């Protein structure tokens, strides 16, 4: 048997007041004298009363909950984003439900349907693919507020994101200006359709009149520090003459940095390294790592603001795409 549920009637029976008086008191109505409200609140606490949010949602058609879909719980940036979103939503009176797709598109679909079945008021989603968004588009077309935290500018869904294409471009331009011409890239994004960082890399090389050498590109087996270490070893084993590296995350960059230390390479004299996301570990690495900053506060502020606006709309407006220009934070790994 399930646990007994305390009803308003139970509190009324305990205190001798009517159910309507109990209801008003628990909503802190000024119509009820303060001493009566105190008596009723004390009785509710003694009986372990909890408000029936399901019943309230049937009346208001709002559950005051938002679903947040992450691709990973181990990514330091996503952890910071999740915390910031939870705090911002709480300020607006919303609770946050978390789920992780682990980068699996099918698991992402299951998570989204689970949130829909729980009747969340809206969803904030890190899609497992920035291009394969048909399922998410259908959710929006059905009238459910959704904001993507990364995505294609032509997604047909609201997007609030860092401009990672511009971030990749800025990082490579920086390395080119330092005189590097053989610049490697550790980025597995193309395997899942997350092409933006690599597109920025290619754009910067093209503007400098440098062709893309596939020998300087590698997809890591994992997006961990160990994955960056292994990817760096693979790149260097090819003997492609690489003198600089862009890694798609700071975790990958940390792994690459560790490999250079083991092999006695000087950073940045022998190998310049730039990462992505500007996590704390990058700043305090043995050689502090230059990185494209992920503006957590700005992204979460705008994403929550947009989602709350969609939730409150009578009908969903045309999707908007907001891309935030990233800042390149320069440190010893590239500038010495």
PDB file of C-alpha atoms in Angstrom, residues 101-280:
ATOM      1  CA  UNK A 101      20.683  11.553 -23.078  1.00  0.00           C
ATOM      2  CA  UNK A 102      24.380  10.518 -22.898  1.00  0.00           C
ATOM      3  CA  UNK A 103      24.682  11.744 -26.477  1.00  0.00           C
ATOM      4  CA  UNK A 104      22.263   9.077 -27.741  1.00  0.00           C
ATOM      5  CA  UNK A 105      19.548  10.463 -30.081  1.00  0.00           C
ATOM      6  CA  UNK A 106      17.129   7.631 -29.227  1.00  0.00           C
ATOM      7  CA  UNK A 107      17.612   8.167 -25.508  1.00  0.00           C
ATOM      8  CA  UNK A 108      17.024  11.872 -26.064  1.00  0.00           C
ATOM      9  CA  UNK A 109      13.656  11.113 -27.677  1.00  0.00           C
ATOM     10  CA  UNK A 110      12.671   8.941 -24.699  1.00  0.00           C
ATOM     11  CA  UNK A 111      13.646  11.661 -22.244  1.00  0.00           C
ATOM     12  CA  UNK A 112      11.649  14.310 -24.108  1.00  0.00           C
ATOM     13  CA  UNK A 113       8.579  12.071 -24.209  1.00  0.00           C
ATOM     14  CA  UNK A 114       8.992  11.351 -20.497  1.00  0.00           C
ATOM     15  CA  UNK A 115       8.977  15.081 -19.780  1.00  0.00           C
ATOM     16  CA  UNK A 116       5.917  15.543 -21.968  1.00  0.00           C
ATOM     17  CA  UNK A 117       4.117  12.774 -20.074  1.00  0.00           C
ATOM     18  CA  UNK A 118       4.921  14.598 -16.831  1.00  0.00           C
ATOM     19  CA  UNK A 119       3.348  17.710 -18.357  1.00  0.00           C
ATOM     20  CA  UNK A 120       6.290  20.046 -17.805  1.00  0.00           C
ATOM     21  CA  UNK A 121       5.508  23.601 -18.832  1.00  0.00           C
ATOM     22  CA  UNK A 122       8.541  23.798 -21.119  1.00  0.00           C
ATOM     23  CA  UNK A 123      11.912  22.278 -21.948  1.00  0.00           C
ATOM     24  CA  UNK A 124      15.507  23.452 -22.269  1.00  0.00           C
ATOM     25  CA  UNK A 125      17.497  21.002 -24.390  1.00  0.00           C
ATOM     26  CA  UNK A 126      21.099  20.312 -25.300  1.00  0.00           C
ATOM     27  CA  UNK A 127      20.405  18.216 -28.434  1.00  0.00           C
ATOM     28  CA  UNK A 128      22.613  15.200 -29.094  1.00  0.00           C
ATOM     29  CA  UNK A 129      22.857  16.444 -32.692  1.00  0.00           C
ATOM     30  CA  UNK A 130      22.733  20.064 -33.780  1.00  0.00           C
ATOM     31  CA  UNK A 131      21.298  19.069 -37.161  1.00  0.00           C
ATOM     32  CA  UNK A 132      18.948  16.107 -36.543  1.00  0.00           C
ATOM     33  CA  UNK A 133      16.165  18.051 -34.838  1.00  0.00           C
ATOM     34  CA  UNK A 134      13.012  16.667 -36.465  1.00  0.00           C
ATOM     35  CA  UNK A 135      11.692  15.179 -33.234  1.00  0.00           C
ATOM     36  CA  UNK A 136      12.219  18.428 -31.321  1.00  0.00           C
ATOM     37  CA  UNK A 137      10.609  20.436 -34.133  1.00  0.00           C
ATOM     38  CA  UNK A 138       7.521  18.232 -33.886  1.00  0.00           C
ATOM     39  CA  UNK A 139       7.324  18.889 -30.141  1.00  0.00           C
ATOM     40  CA  UNK A 140       7.309  22.639 -30.775  1.00  0.00           C
ATOM     41  CA  UNK A 141       4.823  22.340 -33.619  1.00  0.00           C
ATOM     42  CA  UNK A 142       2.511  20.564 -31.169  1.00  0.00           C
ATOM     43  CA  UNK A 143       2.555  23.737 -29.046  1.00  0.00           C
ATOM     44  CA  UNK A 144       5.103  22.803 -26.374  1.00  0.00           C
ATOM     45  CA  UNK A 145       7.605  25.566 -25.441  1.00  0.00           C
ATOM     46  CA  UNK A 146      11.166  24.422 -26.200  1.00  0.00           C
ATOM     47  CA  UNK A 147      14.475  26.305 -26.204  1.00  0.00           C
ATOM     48  CA  UNK A 148      17.656  24.685 -27.502  1.00  0.00           C
ATOM     49  CA  UNK A 149      20.923  25.585 -25.803  1.00  0.00           C
ATOM     50  CA  UNK A 150      22.879  24.759 -28.949  1.00  0.00           C
ATOM     51  CA  UNK A 151      21.643  24.285 -32.460  1.00  0.00           C
ATOM     52  CA  UNK A 152      21.477  25.147 -36.119  1.00  0.00           C
ATOM     53  CA  UNK A 153      20.456  28.782 -36.764  1.00  0.00           C
ATOM     54  CA  UNK A 154      17.902  27.344 -39.226  1.00  0.00           C
ATOM     55  CA  UNK A 155      16.591  24.853 -36.668  1.00  0.00           C
ATOM     56  CA  UNK A 156      12.973  26.023 -36.726  1.00  0.00           C
ATOM     57  CA  UNK A 157      13.142  25.994 -32.905  1.00  0.00           C
ATOM     58  CA  UNK A 158      14.118  28.715 -30.449  1.00  0.00           C
ATOM     59  CA  UNK A 159      17.874  28.694 -29.804  1.00  0.00           C
ATOM     60  CA  UNK A 160      19.986  30.505 -27.213  1.00  0.00           C
ATOM     61  CA  UNK A 161      23.616  29.525 -27.542  1.00  0.00           C
ATOM     62  CA  UNK A 162      27.221  30.565 -27.735  1.00  0.00           C
ATOM     63  CA  UNK A 163      28.309  31.138 -31.326  1.00  0.00           C
ATOM     64  CA  UNK A 164      30.687  28.181 -31.341  1.00  0.00           C
ATOM     65  CA  UNK A 165      31.468  28.658 -35.028  1.00  0.00           C
ATOM     66  CA  UNK A 166      32.770  32.129 -34.212  1.00  0.00           C
ATOM     67  CA  UNK A 167      34.621  30.691 -31.242  1.00  0.00           C
ATOM     68  CA  UNK A 168      36.465  28.173 -33.412  1.00  0.00           C
ATOM     69  CA  UNK A 169      37.237  30.915 -35.902  1.00  0.00           C
ATOM     70  CA  UNK A 170      38.651  33.269 -33.260  1.00  0.00           C
ATOM     71  CA  UNK A 171      40.825  30.542 -31.751  1.00  0.00           C
ATOM     72  CA  UNK A 172      42.397  29.610 -35.091  1.00  0.00           C
ATOM     73  CA  UNK A 173      42.830  33.246 -36.127  1.00  0.00           C
ATOM     74  CA  UNK A 174      44.778  33.761 -32.907  1.00  0.00           C
ATOM     75  CA  UNK A 175      47.074  30.834 -33.694  1.00  0.00           C
ATOM     76  CA  UNK A 176      47.544  32.025 -37.276  1.00  0.00           C
ATOM     77  CA  UNK A 177      48.489  35.498 -36.066  1.00  0.00           C
ATOM     78  CA  UNK A 178      51.179  33.876 -33.914  1.00  0.00           C
ATOM     79  CA  UNK A 179      52.651  32.426 -37.092  1.00  0.00           C
ATOM     80  CA  UNK A 180      51.342  28.860 -36.932  1.00  0.00           C
ATOM     81  CA  UNK A 181      50.364  27.199 -40.201  1.00  0.00           C
ATOM     82  CA  UNK A 182      50.084  23.531 -39.190  1.00  0.00           C
ATOM     83  CA  UNK A 183      47.179  23.665 -36.745  1.00  0.00           C
ATOM     84  CA  UNK A 184      45.574  20.457 -35.533  1.00  0.00           C
ATOM     85  CA  UNK A 185      41.982  19.942 -34.449  1.00  0.00           C
ATOM     86  CA  UNK A 186      40.663  17.463 -31.889  1.00  0.00           C
ATOM     87  CA  UNK A 187      36.905  17.486 -32.375  1.00  0.00           C
ATOM     88  CA  UNK A 188      34.451  14.613 -32.666  1.00  0.00           C
ATOM     89  CA  UNK A 189      31.502  16.904 -33.287  1.00  0.00           C
ATOM     90  CA  UNK A 190      31.126  15.953 -36.945  1.00  0.00           C
ATOM     91  CA  UNK A 191      30.157  12.431 -35.910  1.00  0.00           C
ATOM     92  CA  UNK A 192      26.917  13.735 -34.379  1.00  0.00           C
ATOM     93  CA  UNK A 193      26.305  16.706 -36.634  1.00  0.00           C
ATOM     94  CA  UNK A 194      27.823  19.285 -34.249  1.00  0.00           C
ATOM     95  CA  UNK A 195      29.823  20.967 -36.959  1.00  0.00           C
ATOM     96  CA  UNK A 196      30.175  24.553 -35.798  1.00  0.00           C
ATOM     97  CA  UNK A 197      33.626  24.532 -34.193  1.00  0.00           C
ATOM     98  CA  UNK A 198      35.148  22.688 -37.147  1.00  0.00           C
ATOM     99  CA  UNK A 199      33.441  25.129 -39.530  1.00  0.00           C
ATOM    100  CA  UNK A 200      35.082  28.038 -37.703  1.00  0.00           C
ATOM    101  CA  UNK A 201      38.434  26.237 -37.916  1.00  0.00           C
ATOM    102  CA  UNK A 202      38.047  25.751 -41.667  1.00  0.00           C
ATOM    103  CA  UNK A 203      36.892  29.329 -42.255  1.00  0.00           C
ATOM    104  CA  UNK A 204      39.942  30.814 -40.528  1.00  0.00           C
ATOM    105  CA  UNK A 205      42.315  28.591 -42.498  1.00  0.00           C
ATOM    106  CA  UNK A 206      40.581  29.415 -45.779  1.00  0.00           C
ATOM    107  CA  UNK A 207      40.868  33.168 -45.167  1.00  0.00           C
ATOM    108  CA  UNK A 208      44.595  32.663 -44.575  1.00  0.00           C
ATOM    109  CA  UNK A 209      44.898  30.751 -47.852  1.00  0.00           C
ATOM    110  CA  UNK A 210      45.621  27.460 -46.101  1.00  0.00           C
ATOM    111  CA  UNK A 211      43.948  24.232 -47.166  1.00  0.00           C
ATOM    112  CA  UNK A 212      42.589  21.759 -44.620  1.00  0.00           C
ATOM    113  CA  UNK A 213      44.890  18.777 -44.108  1.00  0.00           C
ATOM    114  CA  UNK A 214      42.913  15.738 -42.947  1.00  0.00           C
ATOM    115  CA  UNK A 215      46.088  14.501 -41.301  1.00  0.00           C
ATOM    116  CA  UNK A 216      45.690  17.286 -38.761  1.00  0.00           C
ATOM    117  CA  UNK A 217      42.130  16.318 -37.810  1.00  0.00           C
ATOM    118  CA  UNK A 218      41.205  13.641 -35.295  1.00  0.00           C
ATOM    119  CA  UNK A 219      38.011  12.600 -33.540  1.00  0.00           C
ATOM    120  CA  UNK A 220      38.609  11.604 -29.906  1.00  0.00           C
ATOM    121  CA  UNK A 221      37.263   8.293 -28.662  1.00  0.00           C
ATOM    122  CA  UNK A 222      35.799  10.114 -25.642  1.00  0.00           C
ATOM    123  CA  UNK A 223      35.509  13.766 -24.686  1.00  0.00           C
ATOM    124  CA  UNK A 224      37.493  13.212 -21.498  1.00  0.00           C
ATOM    125  CA  UNK A 225      41.038  14.182 -20.511  1.00  0.00           C
ATOM    126  CA  UNK A 226      42.089  10.637 -21.392  1.00  0.00           C
ATOM    127  CA  UNK A 227      40.410  11.052 -24.775  1.00  0.00           C
ATOM    128  CA  UNK A 228      42.438  14.212 -25.422  1.00  0.00           C
ATOM    129  CA  UNK A 229      45.657  12.456 -24.410  1.00  0.00           C
ATOM    130  CA  UNK A 230      45.023   9.581 -26.816  1.00  0.00           C
ATOM    131  CA  UNK A 231      43.955  11.918 -29.644  1.00  0.00           C
ATOM    132  CA  UNK A 232      47.108  14.011 -29.250  1.00  0.00           C
ATOM    133  CA  UNK A 233      49.239  10.867 -29.402  1.00  0.00           C
ATOM    134  CA  UNK A 234      47.471   9.836 -32.606  1.00  0.00           C
ATOM    135  CA  UNK A 235      47.953  13.247 -34.216  1.00  0.00           C
ATOM    136  CA  UNK A 236      51.641  13.433 -33.390  1.00  0.00           C
ATOM    137  CA  UNK A 237      52.260   9.884 -34.558  1.00  0.00           C
ATOM    138  CA  UNK A 238      51.192  10.932 -38.057  1.00  0.00           C
ATOM    139  CA  UNK A 239      54.240  13.199 -38.385  1.00  0.00           C
ATOM    140  CA  UNK A 240      52.192  15.997 -39.967  1.00  0.00           C
ATOM    141  CA  UNK A 241      54.394  18.783 -38.600  1.00  0.00           C
ATOM    142  CA  UNK A 242      51.738  20.191 -36.257  1.00  0.00           C
ATOM    143  CA  UNK A 243      52.847  23.186 -34.163  1.00  0.00           C
ATOM    144  CA  UNK A 244      49.508  24.258 -32.698  1.00  0.00           C
ATOM    145  CA  UNK A 245      46.248  22.652 -31.617  1.00  0.00           C
ATOM    146  CA  UNK A 246      42.600  23.585 -31.156  1.00  0.00           C
ATOM    147  CA  UNK A 247      40.693  21.180 -28.892  1.00  0.00           C
ATOM    148  CA  UNK A 248      36.885  21.205 -28.892  1.00  0.00           C
ATOM    149  CA  UNK A 249      36.756  21.159 -25.076  1.00  0.00           C
ATOM    150  CA  UNK A 250      39.110  22.091 -22.289  1.00  0.00           C
ATOM    151  CA  UNK A 251      39.060  18.494 -21.064  1.00  0.00           C
ATOM    152  CA  UNK A 252      40.513  17.403 -24.415  1.00  0.00           C
ATOM    153  CA  UNK A 253      43.024  20.253 -24.243  1.00  0.00           C
ATOM    154  CA  UNK A 254      44.129  19.137 -20.769  1.00  0.00           C
ATOM    155  CA  UNK A 255      44.765  15.636 -22.104  1.00  0.00           C
ATOM    156  CA  UNK A 256      46.785  17.049 -24.998  1.00  0.00           C
ATOM    157  CA  UNK A 257      48.776  19.226 -22.607  1.00  0.00           C
ATOM    158  CA  UNK A 258      49.571  16.206 -20.450  1.00  0.00           C
ATOM    159  CA  UNK A 259      50.881  14.363 -23.521  1.00  0.00           C
ATOM    160  CA  UNK A 260      53.241  17.240 -24.388  1.00  0.00           C
ATOM    161  CA  UNK A 261      54.559  17.262 -20.828  1.00  0.00           C
ATOM    162  CA  UNK A 262      55.272  13.541 -20.945  1.00  0.00           C
ATOM    163  CA  UNK A 263      57.152  13.924 -24.232  1.00  0.00           C
ATOM    164  CA  UNK A 264      59.184  16.919 -23.089  1.00  0.00           C
ATOM    165  CA  UNK A 265      57.624  19.403 -25.522  1.00  0.00           C
ATOM    166  CA  UNK A 266      57.580  23.038 -24.469  1.00  0.00           C
ATOM    167  CA  UNK A 267      54.196  24.768 -24.471  1.00  0.00           C
ATOM    168  CA  UNK A 268      53.771  27.109 -26.283  1.00  0.00           C
ATOM    169  CA  UNK A 269      57.266  27.163 -27.868  1.00  0.00           C
ATOM    170  CA  UNK A 270      57.017  23.690 -29.410  1.00  0.00           C
ATOM    171  CA  UNK A 271      53.234  23.325 -29.320  1.00  0.00           C
ATOM    172  CA  UNK A 272      50.579  25.991 -28.751  1.00  0.00           C
ATOM    173  CA  UNK A 273      47.232  24.767 -27.378  1.00  0.00           C
ATOM    174  CA  UNK A 274      43.801  26.408 -27.253  1.00  0.00           C
ATOM    175  CA  UNK A 275      40.749  24.793 -25.652  1.00  0.00           C
ATOM    176  CA  UNK A 276      37.033  25.517 -25.490  1.00  0.00           C
ATOM    177  CA  UNK A 277      34.677  26.383 -22.588  1.00  0.00           C
ATOM    178  CA  UNK A 278      37.093  28.118 -20.168  1.00  0.00           C
ATOM    179  CA  UNK A 279      36.564  25.738 -17.268  1.00  0.00           C
ATOM    180  CA  UNK A 280      38.357  26.263 -13.964  1.00  0.00           C
TER     181      UNK A 280
END
